[in-house]
Short mmCIF file of C-alpha atoms in Angstrom, two decimals:
data_model
loop_
_atom_site.label_atom_id
_atom_site.label_comp_id
_atom_site.label_asym_id
_atom_site.label_seq_id
_atom_site.Cartn_x
_atom_site.Cartn_y
_atom_site.Cartn_z
CA VAL A 1 25.27 -2.95 5.90
CA LYS A 2 22.33 -1.62 7.92
CA ASP A 3 19.15 -3.58 8.44
CA VAL A 4 17.49 -0.63 10.25
CA THR A 5 17.59 3.03 9.20
CA TRP A 6 15.89 5.76 11.22
CA TRP A 7 14.03 7.96 8.74
CA HIS A 8 13.40 11.71 8.94
CA PRO A 9 10.10 12.99 7.46
CA GLU A 10 12.14 15.15 5.04
CA GLY A 11 13.30 11.99 3.25
CA ARG A 12 16.72 11.32 4.75
CA GLU A 13 18.39 9.37 7.51
CA MET A 14 18.08 10.85 11.00
CA THR A 15 21.14 12.70 12.33
CA LEU A 16 22.32 13.19 15.90
CA GLU A 17 20.94 16.73 15.77
CA ASP A 18 17.53 15.37 14.73
CA TRP A 19 17.42 13.08 17.76
CA GLN A 20 18.10 16.06 20.01
CA SER A 21 15.50 18.34 18.41
CA PRO A 22 12.62 19.13 20.80
CA SER A 23 10.41 20.14 17.86
CA LEU A 24 10.63 16.85 15.93
CA HIS A 25 7.64 14.68 16.82
CA ALA A 26 7.71 12.25 13.89
CA LEU A 27 10.11 9.66 12.52
CA GLY A 28 10.22 6.47 10.54
CA MET A 29 11.95 3.13 10.93
CA LEU A 30 13.07 1.49 7.68
CA LEU A 31 13.50 -2.28 8.05
CA ARG A 32 15.38 -3.85 5.14
CA GLY A 33 14.26 -7.46 4.73
CA ASP A 34 17.22 -8.20 2.47
CA ARG A 35 19.72 -7.11 5.11
CA ILE A 36 18.84 -9.35 8.05
CA ALA A 37 22.11 -10.36 9.69
CA ASP A 38 21.05 -13.89 10.59
CA VAL A 39 20.69 -17.33 9.05
CA ASP A 40 18.06 -20.04 9.32
CA ALA A 41 18.56 -23.55 10.75
CA ARG A 42 20.17 -24.66 7.46
CA GLY A 43 22.61 -21.76 7.45
CA LYS A 44 20.86 -19.85 4.67
CA PRO A 45 20.37 -16.07 4.93
CA ILE A 46 16.98 -15.01 6.26
CA LEU A 47 15.10 -12.79 3.81
CA ASP A 48 11.89 -10.84 4.34
CA ASP A 49 9.98 -7.93 2.85
CA THR A 50 11.18 -4.38 3.44
CA PHE A 51 8.93 -2.31 5.70
CA LEU A 52 8.69 1.36 6.65
CA VAL A 53 7.10 2.09 10.02
CA LEU A 54 6.00 5.72 10.42
CA PHE A 55 5.29 7.39 13.76
CA ASN A 56 3.70 10.79 14.38
CA ALA A 57 3.41 11.82 18.04
CA GLY A 58 2.63 15.43 17.14
CA ASN A 59 -0.62 17.40 17.08
CA GLN A 60 -0.45 18.06 13.31
CA SER A 61 -0.28 15.84 10.24
CA VAL A 62 3.22 15.18 8.91
CA VAL A 63 4.18 14.49 5.30
CA PHE A 64 6.90 11.84 5.03
CA THR A 65 9.02 11.68 1.88
CA LEU A 66 9.24 7.95 1.20
CA PRO A 67 12.63 6.24 0.73
CA GLU A 68 14.02 5.30 -2.66
CA ALA A 69 17.57 3.93 -3.09
CA VAL A 70 18.24 3.46 0.63
CA ALA A 71 15.24 1.09 0.68
CA GLY A 72 16.52 -1.04 -2.19
CA ALA A 73 14.78 1.00 -4.92
CA PRO A 74 11.23 -0.32 -4.51
CA GLN A 75 8.72 0.27 -7.30
CA ALA A 76 6.09 1.38 -4.80
CA TRP A 77 5.12 1.45 -1.13
CA GLU A 78 1.85 -0.18 -0.09
CA ARG A 79 0.07 0.74 3.13
CA MET A 80 -0.71 -2.32 5.23
CA PRO A 81 -4.52 -2.66 5.62
CA GLU A 82 -4.48 -2.53 9.43
CA PHE A 83 -3.54 1.15 9.29
CA ARG A 84 -6.45 2.47 7.21
CA ARG A 85 -7.12 5.37 9.60
CA SER A 86 -3.53 6.60 9.50
CA LEU A 87 -2.90 6.98 5.75
CA PRO A 88 -5.18 7.03 2.71
CA LEU A 89 -5.55 3.71 0.91
CA GLY A 90 -3.35 3.01 -2.06
CA ARG A 91 0.20 2.78 -3.22
CA TYR A 92 2.81 5.47 -2.95
CA ARG A 93 5.78 6.04 -5.22
CA PRO A 94 9.27 6.24 -3.73
CA GLY A 95 10.21 9.90 -3.27
CA GLU A 96 6.54 10.82 -2.97
CA GLY A 97 4.99 12.30 0.16
CA ALA A 98 2.64 10.38 2.43
CA ARG A 99 0.61 12.40 4.96
CA LEU A 100 0.38 10.74 8.37
CA ARG A 101 -2.38 11.92 10.70
CA PRO A 102 -1.59 13.33 14.18
CA HIS A 103 -0.98 10.74 16.91
CA HIS A 104 -0.95 7.86 14.43
CA MET A 105 1.43 5.27 13.09
CA ALA A 106 1.42 3.34 9.83
CA VAL A 107 3.29 0.46 8.24
CA LEU A 108 4.12 0.38 4.54
CA ARG A 109 5.59 -2.54 2.60
CA ALA A 110 7.99 -2.10 -0.31
CA LEU A 111 6.83 -3.64 -3.58
#
């Protein structure tokens, strides 16, 4: 079970071909908080929120299709407030597109 999934803007997991593409300047990193492969001092599984970190190193905005089932079927994605210049304020539905500005990153939390 993966705790990290590399996310393509088209709404799918990155492939080997994607990693080798010279034209791809954006990607996401899906961090599943319910899949952390570690335990606390009492031996209990460590749980956290699920986050999606989006990166755009390109010169143009990129629309990312947000994860659904692979992210644990969240009801919505919420942009973390620190990234107000990267994405418009608000919540985004899974499967919906989120436009990330050029040369920006953003962090969204699954709700």
